[in-house]
């Protein structure tokens, strides 16, 4: 099996990167990470990548006079590494139409909300304030707008009565770590097609884009309990 070559862009901790690295260890996983690139030299995810023996690069946005030259540097690193797909995993620089068009339909992002609800920042606070009872995360193709683009997969988690931002964000993050590897597998295996805003899975009538996280995966119930 030839695996799709993936570049991951990060800015920070890199827990979603770690989940993708773990998934890529499976022999039958359809993707391999060939480059982890950060715009910040102190991003924790760089260490995780290095430990896994993955090539890393730092392209500091501040050392570039404008977004275009920053993105040209990022783009050329990705191309030089032979990347076919790019995953944003906590990458915090807004990408311009120049970059997005070069990677159109090959550029994916994860967001800690059920889009199109709660795009932008401060998501967990806004989720709690809105009083919703179902939260979750979304993996989507990136378009020019913020947190916009065809949805590949969404994972749902409950909002519990006693939740605060910390407990809710931890539960959503656990769902993110399950959702991103699954969504990347769908993209890398070539089993999805983009039809306007809708992502369709070839030959499947089951909802591949919906992930209901079992309670035990979220720490809400011990494994094996009724
Ligand atoms: C996102 C969107 C905007 C900013 C930061 C993050 C969400 C994910 C994302 C990253 N790059 C993207 C997306 C996206 O959804 N769509 C596109 N590109 N096209 C943001 O405005 N960041 C600011 C900087 C923050 C910082 O350096 O800490 C910025 O000025 O770029
Ligand atoms: C994750 O929660 C991810 O969904 C979020 O940043 C965090 C990165 O954490 N991304 C966004 O909010 C994009 N709009 P990580 O570095 O541990 O993966």
PDB file of C-alpha atoms and ligand atoms in Angstrom:
ATOM      1  CA  UNK A   1       0.000   0.000   0.000  1.00  0.00           C
ATOM      2  CA  UNK A   2       1.377   3.424  -0.893  1.00  0.00           C
ATOM      3  CA  UNK A   3       0.686   5.885   1.878  1.00  0.00           C
ATOM      4  CA  UNK A   4      -0.235   9.508   1.258  1.00  0.00           C
ATOM      5  CA  UNK A   5       2.536  11.852   2.413  1.00  0.00           C
ATOM      6  CA  UNK A   6       1.237  14.331   4.982  1.00  0.00           C
ATOM      7  CA  UNK A   7       2.613  17.582   6.378  1.00  0.00           C
ATOM      8  CA  UNK A   8       1.237  18.794   9.712  1.00  0.00           C
ATOM      9  CA  UNK A   9       1.249  22.500  10.597  1.00  0.00           C
ATOM     10  CA  UNK A  10       1.256  23.354  14.294  1.00  0.00           C
ATOM     11  CA  UNK A  11       1.752  26.338  16.580  1.00  0.00           C
ATOM     12  CA  UNK A  12       1.595  24.801  20.055  1.00  0.00           C
ATOM     13  CA  UNK A  13       1.124  21.771  22.256  1.00  0.00           C
ATOM     14  CA  UNK A  14       0.516  19.277  19.443  1.00  0.00           C
ATOM     15  CA  UNK A  15      -1.811  16.792  21.116  1.00  0.00           C
ATOM     16  CA  UNK A  16      -3.728  16.293  17.864  1.00  0.00           C
ATOM     17  CA  UNK A  17      -0.397  15.835  16.107  1.00  0.00           C
ATOM     18  CA  UNK A  18       0.426  13.107  18.658  1.00  0.00           C
ATOM     19  CA  UNK A  19      -2.884  11.371  17.890  1.00  0.00           C
ATOM     20  CA  UNK A  20      -2.080  11.466  14.165  1.00  0.00           C
ATOM     21  CA  UNK A  21       1.450  10.163  14.789  1.00  0.00           C
ATOM     22  CA  UNK A  22      -0.004   7.239  16.777  1.00  0.00           C
ATOM     23  CA  UNK A  23      -2.517   6.431  14.037  1.00  0.00           C
ATOM     24  CA  UNK A  24       0.195   6.486  11.377  1.00  0.00           C
ATOM     25  CA  UNK A  25       2.027   3.709  13.254  1.00  0.00           C
ATOM     26  CA  UNK A  26      -0.645   1.232  12.179  1.00  0.00           C
ATOM     27  CA  UNK A  27       0.658  -0.690   9.158  1.00  0.00           C
ATOM     28  CA  UNK A  28      -2.623  -0.385   7.280  1.00  0.00           C
ATOM     29  CA  UNK A  29      -3.112   3.342   7.950  1.00  0.00           C
ATOM     30  CA  UNK A  30      -3.249   5.131   4.564  1.00  0.00           C
ATOM     31  CA  UNK A  31      -1.083   8.138   5.492  1.00  0.00           C
ATOM     32  CA  UNK A  32       2.381   8.886   6.857  1.00  0.00           C
ATOM     33  CA  UNK A  33       3.602  12.159   8.357  1.00  0.00           C
ATOM     34  CA  UNK A  34       6.716  13.310   6.536  1.00  0.00           C
ATOM     35  CA  UNK A  35       7.031  16.836   7.948  1.00  0.00           C
ATOM     36  CA  UNK A  36       5.870  18.741  11.033  1.00  0.00           C
ATOM     37  CA  UNK A  37       6.191  22.486  10.566  1.00  0.00           C
ATOM     38  CA  UNK A  38       5.647  25.157  13.213  1.00  0.00           C
ATOM     39  CA  UNK A  39       5.566  28.933  13.006  1.00  0.00           C
ATOM     40  CA  UNK A  40       6.785  28.983  16.626  1.00  0.00           C
ATOM     41  CA  UNK A  41      10.151  27.559  17.694  1.00  0.00           C
ATOM     42  CA  UNK A  42       8.778  26.765  21.190  1.00  0.00           C
ATOM     43  CA  UNK A  43       5.826  24.645  20.013  1.00  0.00           C
ATOM     44  CA  UNK A  44       5.599  21.520  22.181  1.00  0.00           C
ATOM     45  CA  UNK A  45       4.556  19.472  19.175  1.00  0.00           C
ATOM     46  CA  UNK A  46       8.034  19.801  17.636  1.00  0.00           C
ATOM     47  CA  UNK A  47       9.450  17.629  20.417  1.00  0.00           C
ATOM     48  CA  UNK A  48       6.740  15.034  19.930  1.00  0.00           C
ATOM     49  CA  UNK A  49       7.555  14.864  16.221  1.00  0.00           C
ATOM     50  CA  UNK A  50      11.301  14.611  16.812  1.00  0.00           C
ATOM     51  CA  UNK A  51      10.765  11.782  19.326  1.00  0.00           C
ATOM     52  CA  UNK A  52       8.848   9.928  16.648  1.00  0.00           C
ATOM     53  CA  UNK A  53      11.679  10.417  14.163  1.00  0.00           C
ATOM     54  CA  UNK A  54       9.702  12.799  11.946  1.00  0.00           C
ATOM     55  CA  UNK A  55      11.405  15.694  10.157  1.00  0.00           C
ATOM     56  CA  UNK A  56      10.583  19.094  11.648  1.00  0.00           C
ATOM     57  CA  UNK A  57      10.842  22.658  10.417  1.00  0.00           C
ATOM     58  CA  UNK A  58      10.343  26.052  12.035  1.00  0.00           C
ATOM     59  CA  UNK A  59       9.228  28.928   9.832  1.00  0.00           C
ATOM     60  CA  UNK A  60       8.794  31.924  12.165  1.00  0.00           C
ATOM     61  CA  UNK A  61       6.124  34.228  10.760  1.00  0.00           C
ATOM     62  CA  UNK A  62       7.799  37.226  12.430  1.00  0.00           C
ATOM     63  CA  UNK A  63      10.898  36.790  10.291  1.00  0.00           C
ATOM     64  CA  UNK A  64       8.884  37.373   7.141  1.00  0.00           C
ATOM     65  CA  UNK A  65       7.823  40.833   5.973  1.00  0.00           C
ATOM     66  CA  UNK A  66       4.310  39.762   4.986  1.00  0.00           C
ATOM     67  CA  UNK A  67       1.937  36.799   4.926  1.00  0.00           C
ATOM     68  CA  UNK A  68       2.729  35.978   1.320  1.00  0.00           C
ATOM     69  CA  UNK A  69       6.431  35.478   1.927  1.00  0.00           C
ATOM     70  CA  UNK A  70       5.737  33.477   5.113  1.00  0.00           C
ATOM     71  CA  UNK A  71       3.352  31.234   3.220  1.00  0.00           C
ATOM     72  CA  UNK A  72       5.702  30.870   0.259  1.00  0.00           C
ATOM     73  CA  UNK A  73       8.334  29.576   2.713  1.00  0.00           C
ATOM     74  CA  UNK A  74       5.843  27.153   4.302  1.00  0.00           C
ATOM     75  CA  UNK A  75       4.657  26.003   0.882  1.00  0.00           C
ATOM     76  CA  UNK A  76       8.160  25.335  -0.406  1.00  0.00           C
ATOM     77  CA  UNK A  77       9.020  23.260   2.697  1.00  0.00           C
ATOM     78  CA  UNK A  78       5.884  21.184   2.176  1.00  0.00           C
ATOM     79  CA  UNK A  79       6.649  20.688  -1.506  1.00  0.00           C
ATOM     80  CA  UNK A  80      10.295  19.821  -0.803  1.00  0.00           C
ATOM     81  CA  UNK A  81       9.136  17.131   1.645  1.00  0.00           C
ATOM     82  CA  UNK A  82       6.846  15.687  -1.020  1.00  0.00           C
ATOM     83  CA  UNK A  83       3.652  16.400   0.929  1.00  0.00           C
ATOM     84  CA  UNK A  84       0.399  15.493  -0.793  1.00  0.00           C
ATOM     85  CA  UNK A  85      -1.923  16.481   2.064  1.00  0.00           C
ATOM     86  CA  UNK A  86      -1.622  19.113   4.793  1.00  0.00           C
ATOM     87  CA  UNK A  87      -3.236  18.941   8.234  1.00  0.00           C
ATOM     88  CA  UNK A  88      -3.642  21.998  10.440  1.00  0.00           C
ATOM     89  CA  UNK A  89      -3.421  20.904  14.075  1.00  0.00           C
ATOM     90  CA  UNK A  90      -3.657  23.948  16.303  1.00  0.00           C
ATOM     91  CA  UNK A  91      -1.966  26.080  13.636  1.00  0.00           C
ATOM     92  CA  UNK A  92      -2.702  29.695  14.494  1.00  0.00           C
ATOM     93  CA  UNK A  93      -1.868  31.734  11.355  1.00  0.00           C
ATOM     94  CA  UNK A  94      -4.699  32.601   9.021  1.00  0.00           C
ATOM     95  CA  UNK A  95      -3.783  31.272   5.576  1.00  0.00           C
ATOM     96  CA  UNK A  96      -4.413  33.521   2.593  1.00  0.00           C
ATOM     97  CA  UNK A  97      -6.258  32.554  -0.597  1.00  0.00           C
ATOM     98  CA  UNK A  98      -2.838  32.098  -2.240  1.00  0.00           C
ATOM     99  CA  UNK A  99      -1.945  29.189   0.046  1.00  0.00           C
ATOM    100  CA  UNK A 100      -5.473  27.802   0.325  1.00  0.00           C
ATOM    101  CA  UNK A 101      -5.869  27.616  -3.469  1.00  0.00           C
ATOM    102  CA  UNK A 102      -2.564  25.754  -3.833  1.00  0.00           C
ATOM    103  CA  UNK A 103      -3.715  23.101  -1.383  1.00  0.00           C
ATOM    104  CA  UNK A 104      -7.405  23.171  -2.217  1.00  0.00           C
ATOM    105  CA  UNK A 105      -9.165  19.937  -1.202  1.00  0.00           C
ATOM    106  CA  UNK A 106      -5.867  18.672   0.239  1.00  0.00           C
ATOM    107  CA  UNK A 107      -5.807  20.945   3.313  1.00  0.00           C
ATOM    108  CA  UNK A 108      -7.752  19.971   6.446  1.00  0.00           C
ATOM    109  CA  UNK A 109      -8.294  21.474   9.880  1.00  0.00           C
ATOM    110  CA  UNK A 110      -9.750  20.424  13.221  1.00  0.00           C
ATOM    111  CA  UNK A 111     -11.910  22.747  15.295  1.00  0.00           C
ATOM    112  CA  UNK A 112     -13.266  22.114  18.812  1.00  0.00           C
ATOM    113  CA  UNK A 113     -16.942  22.767  18.043  1.00  0.00           C
ATOM    114  CA  UNK A 114     -19.730  21.405  15.907  1.00  0.00           C
ATOM    115  CA  UNK A 115     -19.330  23.865  13.023  1.00  0.00           C
ATOM    116  CA  UNK A 116     -20.891  26.039  11.760  1.00  0.00           C
ATOM    117  CA  UNK A 117     -21.679  26.736  15.424  1.00  0.00           C
ATOM    118  CA  UNK A 118     -18.935  28.515  17.358  1.00  0.00           C
ATOM    119  CA  UNK A 119     -16.267  29.371  14.787  1.00  0.00           C
ATOM    120  CA  UNK A 120     -13.364  31.542  15.954  1.00  0.00           C
ATOM    121  CA  UNK A 121     -11.890  31.756  19.423  1.00  0.00           C
ATOM    122  CA  UNK A 122     -12.924  31.157  23.034  1.00  0.00           C
ATOM    123  CA  UNK A 123     -15.034  28.221  21.923  1.00  0.00           C
ATOM    124  CA  UNK A 124     -15.453  26.369  25.203  1.00  0.00           C
ATOM    125  CA  UNK A 125     -16.616  29.451  27.103  1.00  0.00           C
ATOM    126  CA  UNK A 126     -19.066  30.341  24.333  1.00  0.00           C
ATOM    127  CA  UNK A 127     -20.333  26.741  24.183  1.00  0.00           C
ATOM    128  CA  UNK A 128     -21.081  26.778  27.918  1.00  0.00           C
ATOM    129  CA  UNK A 129     -22.644  30.237  27.769  1.00  0.00           C
ATOM    130  CA  UNK A 130     -24.941  29.201  24.934  1.00  0.00           C
ATOM    131  CA  UNK A 131     -26.315  26.369  27.075  1.00  0.00           C
ATOM    132  CA  UNK A 132     -26.056  23.723  24.364  1.00  0.00           C
ATOM    133  CA  UNK A 133     -26.203  20.099  25.559  1.00  0.00           C
ATOM    134  CA  UNK A 134     -24.188  18.577  22.717  1.00  0.00           C
ATOM    135  CA  UNK A 135     -20.698  19.804  21.909  1.00  0.00           C
ATOM    136  CA  UNK A 136     -17.951  18.224  19.846  1.00  0.00           C
ATOM    137  CA  UNK A 137     -15.397  18.807  17.150  1.00  0.00           C
ATOM    138  CA  UNK A 138     -15.253  19.108  13.382  1.00  0.00           C
ATOM    139  CA  UNK A 139     -12.651  18.065  10.835  1.00  0.00           C
ATOM    140  CA  UNK A 140     -13.118  20.022   7.620  1.00  0.00           C
ATOM    141  CA  UNK A 141     -11.413  21.028   4.392  1.00  0.00           C
ATOM    142  CA  UNK A 142      -9.978  24.538   4.690  1.00  0.00           C
ATOM    143  CA  UNK A 143     -11.349  27.379   2.596  1.00  0.00           C
ATOM    144  CA  UNK A 144     -10.496  31.063   2.659  1.00  0.00           C
ATOM    145  CA  UNK A 145     -12.742  31.861   5.605  1.00  0.00           C
ATOM    146  CA  UNK A 146     -12.058  31.101   9.253  1.00  0.00           C
ATOM    147  CA  UNK A 147     -13.206  27.622  10.315  1.00  0.00           C
ATOM    148  CA  UNK A 148     -15.118  27.288   7.049  1.00  0.00           C
ATOM    149  CA  UNK A 149     -15.185  24.508   4.462  1.00  0.00           C
ATOM    150  CA  UNK A 150     -16.724  21.111   3.618  1.00  0.00           C
ATOM    151  CA  UNK A 151     -17.145  18.965   6.717  1.00  0.00           C
ATOM    152  CA  UNK A 152     -15.401  15.588   6.659  1.00  0.00           C
ATOM    153  CA  UNK A 153     -16.320  14.332  10.114  1.00  0.00           C
ATOM    154  CA  UNK A 154     -17.914  15.545  13.326  1.00  0.00           C
ATOM    155  CA  UNK A 155     -17.698  13.920  16.750  1.00  0.00           C
ATOM    156  CA  UNK A 156     -20.345  14.625  19.368  1.00  0.00           C
ATOM    157  CA  UNK A 157     -19.837  14.745  23.129  1.00  0.00           C
ATOM    158  CA  UNK A 158     -22.268  15.696  25.907  1.00  0.00           C
ATOM    159  CA  UNK A 159     -22.083  18.904  27.897  1.00  0.00           C
ATOM    160  CA  UNK A 160     -22.561  17.865  31.535  1.00  0.00           C
ATOM    161  CA  UNK A 161     -24.329  19.971  34.143  1.00  0.00           C
ATOM    162  CA  UNK A 162     -21.196  20.529  36.216  1.00  0.00           C
ATOM    163  CA  UNK A 163     -18.895  21.292  33.293  1.00  0.00           C
ATOM    164  CA  UNK A 164     -16.519  24.210  33.341  1.00  0.00           C
ATOM    165  CA  UNK A 165     -14.225  25.221  30.485  1.00  0.00           C
ATOM    166  CA  UNK A 166     -11.510  22.852  31.674  1.00  0.00           C
ATOM    167  CA  UNK A 167     -13.666  19.733  31.912  1.00  0.00           C
ATOM    168  CA  UNK A 168     -15.508  20.469  28.670  1.00  0.00           C
ATOM    169  CA  UNK A 169     -12.358  21.201  26.699  1.00  0.00           C
ATOM    170  CA  UNK A 170     -10.763  17.963  27.994  1.00  0.00           C
ATOM    171  CA  UNK A 171     -13.783  15.938  26.848  1.00  0.00           C
ATOM    172  CA  UNK A 172     -13.815  17.608  23.442  1.00  0.00           C
ATOM    173  CA  UNK A 173     -10.059  17.118  23.094  1.00  0.00           C
ATOM    174  CA  UNK A 174     -10.456  13.373  23.740  1.00  0.00           C
ATOM    175  CA  UNK A 175     -12.999  13.342  20.910  1.00  0.00           C
ATOM    176  CA  UNK A 176     -10.624  15.331  18.673  1.00  0.00           C
ATOM    177  CA  UNK A 177      -7.960  12.680  19.151  1.00  0.00           C
ATOM    178  CA  UNK A 178     -10.357  10.032  17.838  1.00  0.00           C
ATOM    179  CA  UNK A 179     -11.862  12.175  15.108  1.00  0.00           C
ATOM    180  CA  UNK A 180      -8.751  13.533  13.376  1.00  0.00           C
ATOM    181  CA  UNK A 181      -7.066  10.177  12.614  1.00  0.00           C
ATOM    182  CA  UNK A 182     -10.352   8.789  11.312  1.00  0.00           C
ATOM    183  CA  UNK A 183     -11.008  11.827   9.121  1.00  0.00           C
ATOM    184  CA  UNK A 184      -7.466  11.799   7.737  1.00  0.00           C
ATOM    185  CA  UNK A 185      -7.878   8.119   6.893  1.00  0.00           C
ATOM    186  CA  UNK A 186     -11.029   8.933   4.921  1.00  0.00           C
ATOM    187  CA  UNK A 187      -9.198  11.631   2.950  1.00  0.00           C
ATOM    188  CA  UNK A 188      -5.954   9.700   2.458  1.00  0.00           C
ATOM    189  CA  UNK A 189      -7.683   6.517   1.311  1.00  0.00           C
ATOM    190  CA  UNK A 190      -9.392   8.466  -1.461  1.00  0.00           C
ATOM    191  CA  UNK A 191     -12.802   7.276  -0.340  1.00  0.00           C
ATOM    192  CA  UNK A 192     -14.410  10.711  -0.209  1.00  0.00           C
ATOM    193  CA  UNK A 193     -15.577  13.145  -2.825  1.00  0.00           C
ATOM    194  CA  UNK A 194     -16.457  16.813  -2.353  1.00  0.00           C
ATOM    195  CA  UNK A 195     -19.834  17.793  -3.754  1.00  0.00           C
ATOM    196  CA  UNK A 196     -20.298  21.534  -3.145  1.00  0.00           C
ATOM    197  CA  UNK A 197     -20.252  21.894   0.606  1.00  0.00           C
ATOM    198  CA  UNK A 198     -20.965  18.206   1.168  1.00  0.00           C
ATOM    199  CA  UNK A 199     -18.450  15.464   1.585  1.00  0.00           C
ATOM    200  CA  UNK A 200     -19.629  12.069   0.267  1.00  0.00           C
ATOM    201  CA  UNK A 201     -18.115   8.698   1.013  1.00  0.00           C
ATOM    202  CA  UNK A 202     -17.824   6.396  -1.995  1.00  0.00           C
ATOM    203  CA  UNK A 203     -19.771   3.160  -1.743  1.00  0.00           C
ATOM    204  CA  UNK A 204     -20.956   3.779   1.803  1.00  0.00           C
ATOM    205  CA  UNK A 205     -24.473   4.432   2.987  1.00  0.00           C
ATOM    206  CA  UNK A 206     -23.441   4.660   6.641  1.00  0.00           C
ATOM    207  CA  UNK A 207     -22.678   8.075   8.093  1.00  0.00           C
ATOM    208  CA  UNK A 208     -18.870   7.935   7.951  1.00  0.00           C
ATOM    209  CA  UNK A 209     -18.735  11.583   8.957  1.00  0.00           C
ATOM    210  CA  UNK A 210     -20.456  11.046  12.301  1.00  0.00           C
ATOM    211  CA  UNK A 211     -18.603   9.807  15.351  1.00  0.00           C
ATOM    212  CA  UNK A 212     -20.447   9.244  18.597  1.00  0.00           C
ATOM    213  CA  UNK A 213     -17.794   8.867  21.269  1.00  0.00           C
ATOM    214  CA  UNK A 214     -18.636   6.075  23.705  1.00  0.00           C
ATOM    215  CA  UNK A 215     -18.855   7.140  27.346  1.00  0.00           C
ATOM    216  CA  UNK A 216     -15.860   5.056  28.370  1.00  0.00           C
ATOM    217  CA  UNK A 217     -13.676   6.747  25.756  1.00  0.00           C
ATOM    218  CA  UNK A 218     -14.552  10.048  27.389  1.00  0.00           C
ATOM    219  CA  UNK A 219     -13.978   8.849  30.925  1.00  0.00           C
ATOM    220  CA  UNK A 220     -17.675   9.138  31.761  1.00  0.00           C
ATOM    221  CA  UNK A 221     -18.100   5.426  32.507  1.00  0.00           C
ATOM    222  CA  UNK A 222     -15.554   2.697  33.289  1.00  0.00           C
ATOM    223  CA  UNK A 223     -14.945   0.350  30.345  1.00  0.00           C
ATOM    224  CA  UNK A 224     -17.112  -2.740  30.645  1.00  0.00           C
ATOM    225  CA  UNK A 225     -19.689  -1.149  32.994  1.00  0.00           C
ATOM    226  CA  UNK A 226     -23.329  -1.413  32.020  1.00  0.00           C
TER     227      UNK A 226
HETATM  228  C1  LIG B   1      -7.706  30.035  12.742  1.00  0.00           C
HETATM  229  C2  LIG B   1      -8.188  31.084  11.982  1.00  0.00           C
HETATM  230  C3  LIG B   1      -7.624  32.354  12.087  1.00  0.00           C
HETATM  231  C4  LIG B   1      -6.561  32.585  12.934  1.00  0.00           C
HETATM  232  C5  LIG B   1      -6.082  31.523  13.681  1.00  0.00           C
HETATM  233  C6  LIG B   1      -6.652  30.259  13.581  1.00  0.00           C
HETATM  234  C7  LIG B   1      -8.394  28.696  12.672  1.00  0.00           C
HETATM  235  C8  LIG B   1      -7.708  27.598  11.825  1.00  0.00           C
HETATM  236  C9  LIG B   1      -7.006  28.150  10.645  1.00  0.00           C
HETATM  237  C10 LIG B   1      -5.640  28.455  10.647  1.00  0.00           C
HETATM  238  N1  LIG B   1      -5.313  28.995   9.449  1.00  0.00           N
HETATM  239  C11 LIG B   1      -6.410  29.067   8.677  1.00  0.00           C
HETATM  240  C12 LIG B   1      -7.501  28.543   9.383  1.00  0.00           C
HETATM  241  C13 LIG B   1      -8.770  28.560   8.719  1.00  0.00           C
HETATM  242  O1  LIG B   1      -9.805  28.101   9.231  1.00  0.00           O
HETATM  243  N2  LIG B   1      -8.844  29.073   7.456  1.00  0.00           N
HETATM  244  C14 LIG B   1      -7.762  29.571   6.831  1.00  0.00           C
HETATM  245  N3  LIG B   1      -6.526  29.554   7.414  1.00  0.00           N
HETATM  246  N4  LIG B   1      -7.879  30.107   5.603  1.00  0.00           N
HETATM  247  C15 LIG B   1      -5.955  33.984  13.016  1.00  0.00           C
HETATM  248  O2  LIG B   1      -6.556  34.966  12.616  1.00  0.00           O
HETATM  249  N5  LIG B   1      -4.708  34.093  13.529  1.00  0.00           N
HETATM  250  C16 LIG B   1      -3.978  35.335  13.707  1.00  0.00           C
HETATM  251  C17 LIG B   1      -2.713  35.151  14.491  1.00  0.00           C
HETATM  252  C18 LIG B   1      -2.657  34.580  15.705  1.00  0.00           C
HETATM  253  C19 LIG B   1      -1.359  34.223  16.327  1.00  0.00           C
HETATM  254  O3  LIG B   1      -0.299  34.311  15.687  1.00  0.00           O
HETATM  255  O4  LIG B   1      -1.367  33.784  17.506  1.00  0.00           O
HETATM  256  C20 LIG B   1      -3.502  35.859  12.374  1.00  0.00           C
HETATM  257  O5  LIG B   1      -3.319  37.084  12.281  1.00  0.00           O
HETATM  258  O6  LIG B   1      -3.227  35.063  11.443  1.00  0.00           O
HETATM  259  C1  LIG B   2      -7.294  21.942  19.423  1.00  0.00           C
HETATM  260  O1  LIG B   2      -8.315  21.947  20.387  1.00  0.00           O
HETATM  261  C2  LIG B   2      -7.843  22.328  18.055  1.00  0.00           C
HETATM  262  O2  LIG B   2      -9.141  21.841  17.833  1.00  0.00           O
HETATM  263  C3  LIG B   2      -7.834  23.844  18.153  1.00  0.00           C
HETATM  264  O3  LIG B   2      -6.596  24.131  18.770  1.00  0.00           O
HETATM  265  C4  LIG B   2      -6.275  23.070  19.675  1.00  0.00           C
HETATM  266  C5  LIG B   2      -4.865  22.609  19.399  1.00  0.00           C
HETATM  267  O4  LIG B   2      -4.449  21.705  20.369  1.00  0.00           O
HETATM  268  N1  LIG B   2      -7.956  24.463  16.875  1.00  0.00           N
HETATM  269  C6  LIG B   2      -8.731  25.519  16.637  1.00  0.00           C
HETATM  270  O5  LIG B   2      -9.347  26.105  17.502  1.00  0.00           O
HETATM  271  C7  LIG B   2      -8.806  25.928  15.175  1.00  0.00           C
HETATM  272  N2  LIG B   2      -9.858  26.851  14.970  1.00  0.00           N
HETATM  273  P1  LIG B   2      -3.237  20.728  20.099  1.00  0.00           P
HETATM  274  O6  LIG B   2      -2.043  21.604  19.749  1.00  0.00           O
HETATM  275  O7  LIG B   2      -3.029  20.034  21.414  1.00  0.00           O
HETATM  276  O8  LIG B   2      -3.599  19.797  18.995  1.00  0.00           O
END
